[in-house]
Short mmCIF file of C-alpha atoms in Angstrom, two decimals:
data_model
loop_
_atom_site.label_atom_id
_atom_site.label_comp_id
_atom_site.label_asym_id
_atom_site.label_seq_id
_atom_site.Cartn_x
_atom_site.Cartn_y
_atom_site.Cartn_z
CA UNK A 1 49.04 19.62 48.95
CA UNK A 2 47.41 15.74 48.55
CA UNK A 3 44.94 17.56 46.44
CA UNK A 4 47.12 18.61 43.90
CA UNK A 5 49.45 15.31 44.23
CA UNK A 6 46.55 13.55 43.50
CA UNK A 7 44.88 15.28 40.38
CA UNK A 8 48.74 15.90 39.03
CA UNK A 9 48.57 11.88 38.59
CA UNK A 10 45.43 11.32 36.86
CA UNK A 11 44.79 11.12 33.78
CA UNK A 12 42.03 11.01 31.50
CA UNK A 13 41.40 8.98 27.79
CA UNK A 14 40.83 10.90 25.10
CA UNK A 15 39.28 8.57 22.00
CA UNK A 16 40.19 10.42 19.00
CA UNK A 17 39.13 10.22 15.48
CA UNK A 18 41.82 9.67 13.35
CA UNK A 19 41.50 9.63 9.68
CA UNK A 20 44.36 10.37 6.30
CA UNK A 21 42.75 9.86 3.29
CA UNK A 22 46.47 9.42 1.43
CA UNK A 23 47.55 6.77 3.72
CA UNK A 24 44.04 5.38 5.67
CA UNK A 25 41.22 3.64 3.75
CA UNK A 26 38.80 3.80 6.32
CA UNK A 27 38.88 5.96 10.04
CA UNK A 28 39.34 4.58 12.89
CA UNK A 29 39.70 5.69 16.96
CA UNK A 30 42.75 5.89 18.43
CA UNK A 31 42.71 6.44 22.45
CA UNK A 32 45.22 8.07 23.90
CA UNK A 33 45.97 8.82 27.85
CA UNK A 34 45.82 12.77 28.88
CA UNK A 35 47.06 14.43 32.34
CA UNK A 36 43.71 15.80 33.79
CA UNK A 37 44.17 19.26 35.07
CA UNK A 38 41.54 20.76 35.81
CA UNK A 39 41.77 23.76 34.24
CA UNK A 40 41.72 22.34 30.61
CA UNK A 41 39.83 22.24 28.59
CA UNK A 42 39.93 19.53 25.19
CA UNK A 43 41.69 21.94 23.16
CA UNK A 44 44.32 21.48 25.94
CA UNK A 45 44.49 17.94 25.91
CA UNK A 46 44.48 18.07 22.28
CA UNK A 47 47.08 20.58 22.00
CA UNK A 48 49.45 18.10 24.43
CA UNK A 49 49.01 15.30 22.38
CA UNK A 50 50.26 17.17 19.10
CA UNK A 51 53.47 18.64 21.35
CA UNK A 52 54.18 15.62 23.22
CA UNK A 53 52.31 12.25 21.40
CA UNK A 54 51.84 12.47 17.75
CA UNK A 55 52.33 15.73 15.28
CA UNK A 56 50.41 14.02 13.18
CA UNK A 57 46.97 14.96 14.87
CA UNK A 58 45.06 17.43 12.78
CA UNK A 59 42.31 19.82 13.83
CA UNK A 60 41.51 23.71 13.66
CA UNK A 61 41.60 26.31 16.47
CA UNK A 62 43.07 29.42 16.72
CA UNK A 63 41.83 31.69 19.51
CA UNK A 64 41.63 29.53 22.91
CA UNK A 65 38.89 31.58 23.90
CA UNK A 66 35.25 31.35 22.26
CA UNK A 67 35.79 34.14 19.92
CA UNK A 68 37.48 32.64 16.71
CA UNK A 69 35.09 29.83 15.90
CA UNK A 70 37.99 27.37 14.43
CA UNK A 71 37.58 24.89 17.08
CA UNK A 72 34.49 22.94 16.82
CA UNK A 73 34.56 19.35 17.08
CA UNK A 74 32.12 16.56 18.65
CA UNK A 75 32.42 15.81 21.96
CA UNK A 76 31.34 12.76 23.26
CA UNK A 77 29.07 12.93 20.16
CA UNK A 78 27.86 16.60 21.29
CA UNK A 79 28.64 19.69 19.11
CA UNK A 80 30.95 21.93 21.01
CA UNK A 81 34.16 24.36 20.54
CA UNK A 82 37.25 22.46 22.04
CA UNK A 83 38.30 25.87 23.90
CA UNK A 84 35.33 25.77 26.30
CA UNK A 85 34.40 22.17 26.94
CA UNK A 86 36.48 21.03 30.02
CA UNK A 87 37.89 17.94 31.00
CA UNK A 88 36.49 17.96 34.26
CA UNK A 89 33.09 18.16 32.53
CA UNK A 90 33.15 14.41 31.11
CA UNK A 91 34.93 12.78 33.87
CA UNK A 92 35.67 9.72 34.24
CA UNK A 93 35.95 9.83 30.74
CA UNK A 94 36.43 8.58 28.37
CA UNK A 95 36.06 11.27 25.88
CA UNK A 96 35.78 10.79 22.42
CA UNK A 97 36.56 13.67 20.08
CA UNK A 98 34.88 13.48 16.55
CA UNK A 99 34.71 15.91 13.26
CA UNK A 100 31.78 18.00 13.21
CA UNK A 101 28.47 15.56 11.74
CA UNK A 102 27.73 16.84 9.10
CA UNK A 103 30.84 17.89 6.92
CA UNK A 104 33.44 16.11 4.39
CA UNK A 105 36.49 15.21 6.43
CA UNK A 106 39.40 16.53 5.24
CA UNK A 107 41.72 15.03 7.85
CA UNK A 108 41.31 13.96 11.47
CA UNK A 109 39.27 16.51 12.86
CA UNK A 110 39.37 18.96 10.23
CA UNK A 111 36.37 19.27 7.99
CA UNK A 112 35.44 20.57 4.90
CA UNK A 113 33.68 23.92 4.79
CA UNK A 114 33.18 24.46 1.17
CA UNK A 115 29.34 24.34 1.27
CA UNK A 116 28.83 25.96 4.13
CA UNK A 117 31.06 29.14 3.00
CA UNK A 118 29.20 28.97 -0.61
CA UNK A 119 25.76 29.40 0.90
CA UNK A 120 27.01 31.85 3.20
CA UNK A 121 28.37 34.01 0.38
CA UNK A 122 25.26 33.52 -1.44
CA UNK A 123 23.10 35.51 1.36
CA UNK A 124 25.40 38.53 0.86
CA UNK A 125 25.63 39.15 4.56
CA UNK A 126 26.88 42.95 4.15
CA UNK A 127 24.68 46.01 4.24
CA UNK A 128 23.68 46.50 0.78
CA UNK A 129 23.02 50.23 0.15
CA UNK A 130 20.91 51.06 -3.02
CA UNK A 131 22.39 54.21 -3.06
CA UNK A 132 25.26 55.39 -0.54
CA UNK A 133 24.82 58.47 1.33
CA UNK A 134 27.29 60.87 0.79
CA UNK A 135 29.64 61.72 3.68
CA UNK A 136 28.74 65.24 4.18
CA UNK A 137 25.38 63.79 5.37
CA UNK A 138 27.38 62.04 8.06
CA UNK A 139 27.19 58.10 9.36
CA UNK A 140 24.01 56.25 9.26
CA UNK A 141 22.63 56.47 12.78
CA UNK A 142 20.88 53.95 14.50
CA UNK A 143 18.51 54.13 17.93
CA UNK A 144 19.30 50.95 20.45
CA UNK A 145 15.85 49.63 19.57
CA UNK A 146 17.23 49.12 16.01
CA UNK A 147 20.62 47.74 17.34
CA UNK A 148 18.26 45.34 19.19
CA UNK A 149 16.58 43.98 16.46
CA UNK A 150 19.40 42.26 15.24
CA UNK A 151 22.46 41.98 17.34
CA UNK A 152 22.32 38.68 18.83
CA UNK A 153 22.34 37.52 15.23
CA UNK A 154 25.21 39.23 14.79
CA UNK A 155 27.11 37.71 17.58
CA UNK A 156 27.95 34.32 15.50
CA UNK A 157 31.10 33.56 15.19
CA UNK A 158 30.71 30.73 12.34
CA UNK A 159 31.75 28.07 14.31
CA UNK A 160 29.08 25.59 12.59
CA UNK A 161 28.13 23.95 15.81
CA UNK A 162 24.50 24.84 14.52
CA UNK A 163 24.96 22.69 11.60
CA UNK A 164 26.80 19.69 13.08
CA UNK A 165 23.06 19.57 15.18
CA UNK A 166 20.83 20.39 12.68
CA UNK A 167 18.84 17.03 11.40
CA UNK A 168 17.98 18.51 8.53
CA UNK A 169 21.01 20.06 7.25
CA UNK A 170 22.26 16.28 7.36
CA UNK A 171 19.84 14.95 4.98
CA UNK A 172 19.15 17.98 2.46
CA UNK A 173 22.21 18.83 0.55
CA UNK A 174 20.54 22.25 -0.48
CA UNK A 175 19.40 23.34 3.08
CA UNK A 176 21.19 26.41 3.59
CA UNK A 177 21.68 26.25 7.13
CA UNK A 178 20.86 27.84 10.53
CA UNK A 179 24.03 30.04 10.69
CA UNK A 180 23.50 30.92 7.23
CA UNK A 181 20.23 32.26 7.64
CA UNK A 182 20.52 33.62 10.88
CA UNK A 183 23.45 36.23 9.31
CA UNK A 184 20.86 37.07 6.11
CA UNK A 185 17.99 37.95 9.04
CA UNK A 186 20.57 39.56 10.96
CA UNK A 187 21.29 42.01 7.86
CA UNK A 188 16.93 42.07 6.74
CA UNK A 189 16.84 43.45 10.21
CA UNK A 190 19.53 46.20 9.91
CA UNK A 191 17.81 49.64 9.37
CA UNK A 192 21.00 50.27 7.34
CA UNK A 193 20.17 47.74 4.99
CA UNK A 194 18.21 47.86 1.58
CA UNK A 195 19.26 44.44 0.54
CA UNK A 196 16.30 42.52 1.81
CA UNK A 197 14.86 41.67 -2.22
CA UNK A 198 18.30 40.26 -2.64
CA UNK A 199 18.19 37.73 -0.24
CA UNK A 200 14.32 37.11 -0.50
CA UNK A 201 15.05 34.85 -3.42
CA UNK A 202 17.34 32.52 -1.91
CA UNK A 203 16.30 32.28 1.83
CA UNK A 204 12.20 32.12 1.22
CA UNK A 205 12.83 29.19 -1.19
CA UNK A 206 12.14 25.50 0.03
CA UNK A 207 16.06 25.31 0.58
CA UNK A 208 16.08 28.09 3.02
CA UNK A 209 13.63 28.76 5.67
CA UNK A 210 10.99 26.25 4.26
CA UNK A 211 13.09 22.83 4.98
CA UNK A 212 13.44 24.03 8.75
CA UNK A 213 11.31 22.15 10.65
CA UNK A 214 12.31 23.96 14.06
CA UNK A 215 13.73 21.41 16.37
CA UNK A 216 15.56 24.25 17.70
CA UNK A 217 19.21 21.71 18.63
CA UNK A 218 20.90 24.73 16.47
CA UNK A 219 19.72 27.09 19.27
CA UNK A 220 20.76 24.85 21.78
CA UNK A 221 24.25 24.60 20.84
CA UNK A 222 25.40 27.88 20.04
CA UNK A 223 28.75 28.99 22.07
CA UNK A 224 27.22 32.58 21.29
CA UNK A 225 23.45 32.13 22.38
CA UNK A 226 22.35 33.17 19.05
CA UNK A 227 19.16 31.67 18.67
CA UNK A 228 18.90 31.22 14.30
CA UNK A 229 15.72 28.76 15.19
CA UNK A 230 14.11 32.16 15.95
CA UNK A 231 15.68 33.49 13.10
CA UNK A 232 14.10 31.20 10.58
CA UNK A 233 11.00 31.86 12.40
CA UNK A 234 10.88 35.41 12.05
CA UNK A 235 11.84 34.87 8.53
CA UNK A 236 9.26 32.58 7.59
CA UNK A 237 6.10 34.73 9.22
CA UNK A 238 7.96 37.58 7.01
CA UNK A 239 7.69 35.19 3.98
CA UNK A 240 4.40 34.53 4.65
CA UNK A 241 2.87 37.55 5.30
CA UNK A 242 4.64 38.64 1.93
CA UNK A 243 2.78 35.71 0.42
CA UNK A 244 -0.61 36.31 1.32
CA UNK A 245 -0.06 40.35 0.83
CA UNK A 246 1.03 39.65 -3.02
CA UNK A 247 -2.46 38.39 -3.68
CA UNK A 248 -3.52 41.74 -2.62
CA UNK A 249 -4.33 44.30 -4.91
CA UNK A 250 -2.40 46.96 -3.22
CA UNK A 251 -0.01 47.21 -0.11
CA UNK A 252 -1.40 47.57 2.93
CA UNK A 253 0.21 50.41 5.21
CA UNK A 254 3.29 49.09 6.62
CA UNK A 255 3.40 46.22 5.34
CA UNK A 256 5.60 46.73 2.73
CA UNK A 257 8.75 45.62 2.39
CA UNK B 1 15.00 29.25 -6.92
CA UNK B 2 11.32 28.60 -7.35
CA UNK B 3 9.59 30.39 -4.83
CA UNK B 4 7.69 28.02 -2.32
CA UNK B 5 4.09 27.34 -1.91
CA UNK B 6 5.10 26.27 2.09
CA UNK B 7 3.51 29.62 3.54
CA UNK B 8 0.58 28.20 2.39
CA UNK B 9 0.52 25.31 4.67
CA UNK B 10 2.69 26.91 7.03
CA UNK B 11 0.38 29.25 7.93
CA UNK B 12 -2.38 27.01 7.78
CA UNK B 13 -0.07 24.91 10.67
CA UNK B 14 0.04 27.91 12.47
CA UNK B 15 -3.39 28.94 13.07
CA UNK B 16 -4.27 25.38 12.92
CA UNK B 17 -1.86 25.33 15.90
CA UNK B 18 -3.49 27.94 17.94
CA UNK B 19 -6.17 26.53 17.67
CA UNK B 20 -6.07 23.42 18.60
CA UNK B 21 -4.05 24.22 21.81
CA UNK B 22 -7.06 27.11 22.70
CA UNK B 23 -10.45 25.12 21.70
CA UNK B 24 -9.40 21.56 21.75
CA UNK B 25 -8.70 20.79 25.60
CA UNK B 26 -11.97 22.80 26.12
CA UNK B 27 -14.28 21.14 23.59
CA UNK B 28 -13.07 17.90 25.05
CA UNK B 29 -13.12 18.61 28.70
CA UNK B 30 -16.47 19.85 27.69
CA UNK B 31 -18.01 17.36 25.91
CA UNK B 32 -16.20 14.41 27.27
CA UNK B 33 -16.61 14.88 31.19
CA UNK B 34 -18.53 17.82 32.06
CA UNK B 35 -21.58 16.78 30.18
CA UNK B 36 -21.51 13.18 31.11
CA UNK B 37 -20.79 14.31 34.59
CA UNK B 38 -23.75 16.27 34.62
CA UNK B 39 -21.78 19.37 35.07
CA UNK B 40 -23.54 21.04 32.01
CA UNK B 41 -27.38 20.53 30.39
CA UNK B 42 -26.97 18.38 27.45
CA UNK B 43 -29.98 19.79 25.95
CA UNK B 44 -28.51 23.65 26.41
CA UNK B 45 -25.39 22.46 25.09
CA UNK B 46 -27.05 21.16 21.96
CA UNK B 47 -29.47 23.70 21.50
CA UNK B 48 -26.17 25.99 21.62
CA UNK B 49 -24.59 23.48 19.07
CA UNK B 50 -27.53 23.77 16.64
CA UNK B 51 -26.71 27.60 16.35
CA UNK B 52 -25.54 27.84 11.88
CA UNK B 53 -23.32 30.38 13.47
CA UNK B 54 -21.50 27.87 15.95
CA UNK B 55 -21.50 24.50 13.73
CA UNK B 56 -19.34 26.65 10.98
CA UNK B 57 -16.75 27.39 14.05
CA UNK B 58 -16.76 24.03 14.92
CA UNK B 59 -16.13 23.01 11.31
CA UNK B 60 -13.52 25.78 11.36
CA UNK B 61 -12.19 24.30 14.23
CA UNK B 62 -11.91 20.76 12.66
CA UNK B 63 -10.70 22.10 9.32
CA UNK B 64 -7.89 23.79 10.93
CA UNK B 65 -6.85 21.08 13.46
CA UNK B 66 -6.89 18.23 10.42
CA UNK B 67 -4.43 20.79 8.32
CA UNK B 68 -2.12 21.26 11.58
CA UNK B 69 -1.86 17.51 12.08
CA UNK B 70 -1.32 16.91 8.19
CA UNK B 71 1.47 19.26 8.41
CA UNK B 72 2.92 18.22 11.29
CA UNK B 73 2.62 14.49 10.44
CA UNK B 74 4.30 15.14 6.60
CA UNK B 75 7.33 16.87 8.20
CA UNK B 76 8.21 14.17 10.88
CA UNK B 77 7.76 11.97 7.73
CA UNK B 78 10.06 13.92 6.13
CA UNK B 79 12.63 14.21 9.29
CA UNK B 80 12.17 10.26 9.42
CA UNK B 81 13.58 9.69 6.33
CA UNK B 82 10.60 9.84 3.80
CA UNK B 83 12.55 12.48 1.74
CA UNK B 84 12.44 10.74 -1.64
CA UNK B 85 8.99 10.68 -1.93
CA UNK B 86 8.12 14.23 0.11
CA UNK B 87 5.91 14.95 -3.19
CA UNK B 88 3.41 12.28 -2.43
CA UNK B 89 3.54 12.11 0.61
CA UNK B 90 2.72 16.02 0.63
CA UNK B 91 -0.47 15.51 -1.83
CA UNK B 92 -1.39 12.33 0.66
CA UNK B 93 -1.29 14.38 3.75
CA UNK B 94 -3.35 17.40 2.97
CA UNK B 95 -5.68 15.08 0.37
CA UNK B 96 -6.47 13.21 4.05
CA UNK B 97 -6.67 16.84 5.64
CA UNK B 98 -9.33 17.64 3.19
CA UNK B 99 -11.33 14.46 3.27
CA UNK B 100 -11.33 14.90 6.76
CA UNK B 101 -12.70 18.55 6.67
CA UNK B 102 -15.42 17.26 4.30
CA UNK B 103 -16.47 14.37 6.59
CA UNK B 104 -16.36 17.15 8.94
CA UNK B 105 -18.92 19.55 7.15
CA UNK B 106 -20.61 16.26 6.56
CA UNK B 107 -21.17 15.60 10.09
CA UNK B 108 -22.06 19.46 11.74
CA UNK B 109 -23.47 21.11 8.73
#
């Protein structure tokens, strides 16, 4: 078919970032000429190059299908996973493929994550039990409106997109982060969690919820449609109410946390 | 961690927020072109506008609205790249929300 004659000879330019501490002192672009198929995606063209170009190209991905969270790189200076942006979306091209803003570079596309693993550590997101339950008394049940409250939070996949488009994550070195706090409010909100006190400390200080100033880009770019902008949100009228009730004598009925 | 003071002000922005987007576009429309345009009694407006009870709204109003905008105006700030001296500019932003609530009670009270 011409069709397929046709789109089997294009090609498309891929601009990548290239960067080897050991052997580069500064990084530079390097553009390199792609078959466009249309049913590829970056990861694809990226893939090709390492086969067919230059093994030296370094970047992360695993899955190939939105699940793993390896895979996120700028594209044409948008956060995105490589395994769902398409070719076709960015044509003519050309497309230039960038670490994640943000993050140390380790190497090419690959970026450091050592911060961003730290802090999420730090909001111990497990259910924390004060006491377990013993197993006679069976599994901890939960109704779907409690399921509700939290599992879109718990559909991240740790992909940092969020932080490659948060402003503020850029600039303050202690900011823990939308993904970060979007996992501790996905475990406040778990009825099977007692762990909220544990987390207070960390996430209602100036470094967590407080330097969010909700321009909502971490929303935006989630492959998962989490939404951690509402997160923080919810979090910080939680903060606040807890504020204004500790200058209470008592605890007003359900309010109490 | 210290804990923060931001709930404070944050909640402050908030009802400041609400508001401003409920009373503001109505005290304006109000005051601005349906009085001049005849469309409401000056005098009934200001004998409403003399009520204690309604001049401590309106300074409510004002008090809120200059907090909101102090706020909002030390974050962007911030955002812009004023994050070395966020202190000051903090104390300079809600010092200008106050004098402006005082030159507000100044005015209706």
């Amino acid at each position: 078919m011409t069709t397929e004659t046709m789109t089997d000879q294009r090609t498309v330019t891929l601009e990548v970032f290239r960067y080897h501490p050991d052997t580069d002192s500064e990084p530079s672009f390097q553009s390199y000429e792609v078959p466009y198929r249309e049913e590829w995606v970056v990861l694809d063209a990226l893939n090709w190059l390492k086969d067919e170009v230059d093994g030296t190209l370094s970047y992360r991905w695993s899955c190939r299908m939105g699940v793993c969270g390896s895979c996120g790189t700028m594209v044409n200076g948008y956060p995105r996973l490589t395994c769902n942006a398409f070719l076709r979306e960015f044509l003519p091209g050309p497309i230039r493929v960038e670490p994640l803003r943000g993050f140390p570079v380790e190497r090419d596309m690959v970026t450091v994550l050592d911060d961003f693993m730290e802090k999420l550590t730090d909001v111990k997101p497990y259910i924390i039990r004060e006491e377990e339950q013993s197993l006679d008394e069976g599994e901890y049940r939960q109704s779907p409106s409690q399921l509700a409250d939290y599992k879109q939070f718990s559909m991240c996949i740790n992909c940092t997109l969020c932080y490659a488009a948060c402003p503020v994550y850029e600039h303050e070195d202690d900011f823990l982060g939308p993904a970060v706090l979007a996992l501790a409010q996905r475990y406040n909100l778990d009825s099977r969690d007692q762990g909220n006190e544990q987390r207070q400390q960390l996430i209602w200080a100036d470094e967590g919820i407080w330097d969010c100033t909700f321009v909502g880009e971490c929303s935006e770019v989630c492959p998962k449609d989490v939404d951690p902008a509402a997160a923080i949100q919810q979090a910080k009228v939680d903060a606040t109410n807890n504020f204004f009730i500790s200058f209470l004598p008592f605890t007003p009925p359900g309010m109490g946390r | 961690m210290r804990p923060s003071n931001e709930p404070f002000w944050w909640a402050m922005f908030g009802a400041g927020g609400m508001i401003t987007a409920l009373l503001l576009p109505v005290l304006i429309i109000l005051t601005g072109f349906v009085v001049p345009a005849g469309g409401v009694d000056f005098n009934q407006l200001d004998t409403l506008f003399n009520n204690p009870l309604v001049r401590l709204i309106i300074l409510g109003v004002a008090f809120l609205s200059f907090f909101h905008a102090a706020h909002r105006i030390r974050h962007t700030l911030k955002d812009l790249g004023l994050r070395s001296v966020a202190t000051p500019l903090a104390v300079l932003c809600y010092a200008a929300a106050l004098a402006g609530t005082i030159w507000a009670a100044l005015v209706v009270l």
